[in-house]
Structure formats: C-alpha cells, structure tokens
Short mmCIF file of C-alpha atoms in Angstrom, two decimals:
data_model
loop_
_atom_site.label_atom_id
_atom_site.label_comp_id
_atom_site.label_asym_id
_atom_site.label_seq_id
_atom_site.Cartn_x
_atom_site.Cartn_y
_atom_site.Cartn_z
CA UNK A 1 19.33 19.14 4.13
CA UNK A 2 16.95 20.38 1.94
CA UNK A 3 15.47 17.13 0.49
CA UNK A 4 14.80 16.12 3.87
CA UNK A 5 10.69 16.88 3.41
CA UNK A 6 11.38 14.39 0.62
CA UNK A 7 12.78 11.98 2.45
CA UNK A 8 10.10 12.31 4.99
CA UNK A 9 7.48 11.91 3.29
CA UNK A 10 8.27 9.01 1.34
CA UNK A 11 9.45 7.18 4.38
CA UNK A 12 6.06 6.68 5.28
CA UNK A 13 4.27 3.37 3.83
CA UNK A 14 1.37 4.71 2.61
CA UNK A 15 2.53 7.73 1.01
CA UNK A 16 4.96 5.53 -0.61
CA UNK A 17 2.37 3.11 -2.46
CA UNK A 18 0.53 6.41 -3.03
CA UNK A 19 3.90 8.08 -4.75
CA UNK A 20 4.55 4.33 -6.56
CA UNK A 21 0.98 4.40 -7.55
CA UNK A 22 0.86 7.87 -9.21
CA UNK A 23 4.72 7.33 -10.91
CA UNK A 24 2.88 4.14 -13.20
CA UNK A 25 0.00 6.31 -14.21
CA UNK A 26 2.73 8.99 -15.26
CA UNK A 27 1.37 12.64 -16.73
CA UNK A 28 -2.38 11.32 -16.90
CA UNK A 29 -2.46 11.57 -13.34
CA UNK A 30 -5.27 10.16 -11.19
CA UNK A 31 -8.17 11.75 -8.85
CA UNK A 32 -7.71 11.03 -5.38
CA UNK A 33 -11.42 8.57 -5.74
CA UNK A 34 -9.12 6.47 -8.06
CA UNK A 35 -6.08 6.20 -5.55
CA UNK A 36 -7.56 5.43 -2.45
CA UNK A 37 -9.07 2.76 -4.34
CA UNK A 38 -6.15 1.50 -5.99
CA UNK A 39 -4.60 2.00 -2.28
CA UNK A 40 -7.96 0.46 -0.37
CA UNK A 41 -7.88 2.99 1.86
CA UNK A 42 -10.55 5.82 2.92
CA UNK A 43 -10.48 8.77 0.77
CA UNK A 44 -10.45 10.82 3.86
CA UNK A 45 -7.55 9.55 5.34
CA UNK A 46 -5.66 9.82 2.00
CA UNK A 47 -6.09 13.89 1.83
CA UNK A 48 -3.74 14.05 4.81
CA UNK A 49 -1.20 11.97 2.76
CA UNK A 50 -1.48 13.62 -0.32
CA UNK A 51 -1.52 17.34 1.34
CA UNK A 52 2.31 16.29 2.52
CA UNK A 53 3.28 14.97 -0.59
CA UNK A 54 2.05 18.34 -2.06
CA UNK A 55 4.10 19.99 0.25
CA UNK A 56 7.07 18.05 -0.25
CA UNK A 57 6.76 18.64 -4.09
CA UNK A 58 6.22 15.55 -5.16
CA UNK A 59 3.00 15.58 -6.62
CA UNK A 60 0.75 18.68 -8.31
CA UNK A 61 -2.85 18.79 -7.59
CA UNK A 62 -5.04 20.29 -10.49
CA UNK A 63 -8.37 20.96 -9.39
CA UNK A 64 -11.30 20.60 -12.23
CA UNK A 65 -14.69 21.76 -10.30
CA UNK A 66 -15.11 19.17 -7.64
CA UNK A 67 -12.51 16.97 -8.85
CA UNK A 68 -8.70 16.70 -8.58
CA UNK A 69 -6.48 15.38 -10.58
CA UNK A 70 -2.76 14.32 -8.64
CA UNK A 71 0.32 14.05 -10.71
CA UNK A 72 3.51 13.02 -9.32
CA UNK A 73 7.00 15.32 -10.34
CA UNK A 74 9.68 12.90 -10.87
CA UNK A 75 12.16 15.58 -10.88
CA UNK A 76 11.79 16.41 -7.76
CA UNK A 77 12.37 12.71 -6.64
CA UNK A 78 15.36 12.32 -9.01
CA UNK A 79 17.17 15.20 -7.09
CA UNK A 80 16.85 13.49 -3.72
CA UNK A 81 17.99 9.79 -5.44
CA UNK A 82 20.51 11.95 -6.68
CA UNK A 83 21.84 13.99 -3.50
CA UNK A 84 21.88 10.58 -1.68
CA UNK A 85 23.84 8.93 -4.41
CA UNK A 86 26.21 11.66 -4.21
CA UNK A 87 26.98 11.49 -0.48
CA UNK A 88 27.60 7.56 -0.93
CA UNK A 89 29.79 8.34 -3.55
CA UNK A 90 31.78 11.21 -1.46
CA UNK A 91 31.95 9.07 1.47
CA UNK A 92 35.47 7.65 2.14
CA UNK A 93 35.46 3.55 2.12
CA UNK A 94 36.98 2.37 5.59
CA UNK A 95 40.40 1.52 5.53
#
C-alpha cells in the first residue's frame, strides 16, 4: 500500500493538529516558530514531526536563510482519502 506513510503519519495526534493546522493557513504556509506555538509544543520536538510529514509528502519545507516556511500538499492527502474511499466502495456488503 503505497499511501501507507500517509496513513502513518497522520495517525499520530500531533502530527495531525500539525497537518490540520497548516491545511487552514493554506499556500501562505507557516514557519515552524509559528506552529509549535499554535500547537504549544517545543519547537524541538516538532522538527521530528514535521521531518515525517516531509517524508510522507504532505508538507514542503522552503527554507529562507534561517527560516522555514512549511506548506501542506493537499493532493497528496486527497489521494489517500481517495484510495480508502475506493476500497469501501469495492468492498462487498455482507449478505
């Protein structure tokens, strides 16, 4: 299953908020300063999070000198929705 880095990483609370968080702030993005606060969590321990949500394609990272800028890829969230929608709707309703 290739969304399955997807899945992963949004299945994880934190991550989550962080991937809510960045969807309602759409292409302007946000530094990571701006959503550990808006998380109230430690900058530090938010790298970690974002790195996998990087990974999993989810978000871009733009780097500006010492400042990054995270922006979240709906697209690539739409095509896991959409792969899990379409094994509901292939699944066969019990008799």
């Amino acid at each position: 299953m290739n969304d399955l880095p997807i899945l992963s990483a949004l299945g994880q609370p934190t991550r989550w908020r962080a991937f809510e968080l960045l969807m309602r702030q759409g292409d302007d993005g946000m530094l990571q300063g701006e959503i550990a606060k808006g998380l109230g969590i430690e900058r530090n321990l938010l790298s970690v999070h974002l790195k996998i949500l990087r990974e999993a394609g989810l978000v871009t990272a733009e780097k500006a000198g010492r400042e990054v800028t995270y922006r979240v890829r709906p697209a690539a969230a739409r095509h896991a929705a959409k792969s899990i929608i379409d094994l509901i709707d292939a699944a066969k309703a019990p008799a």
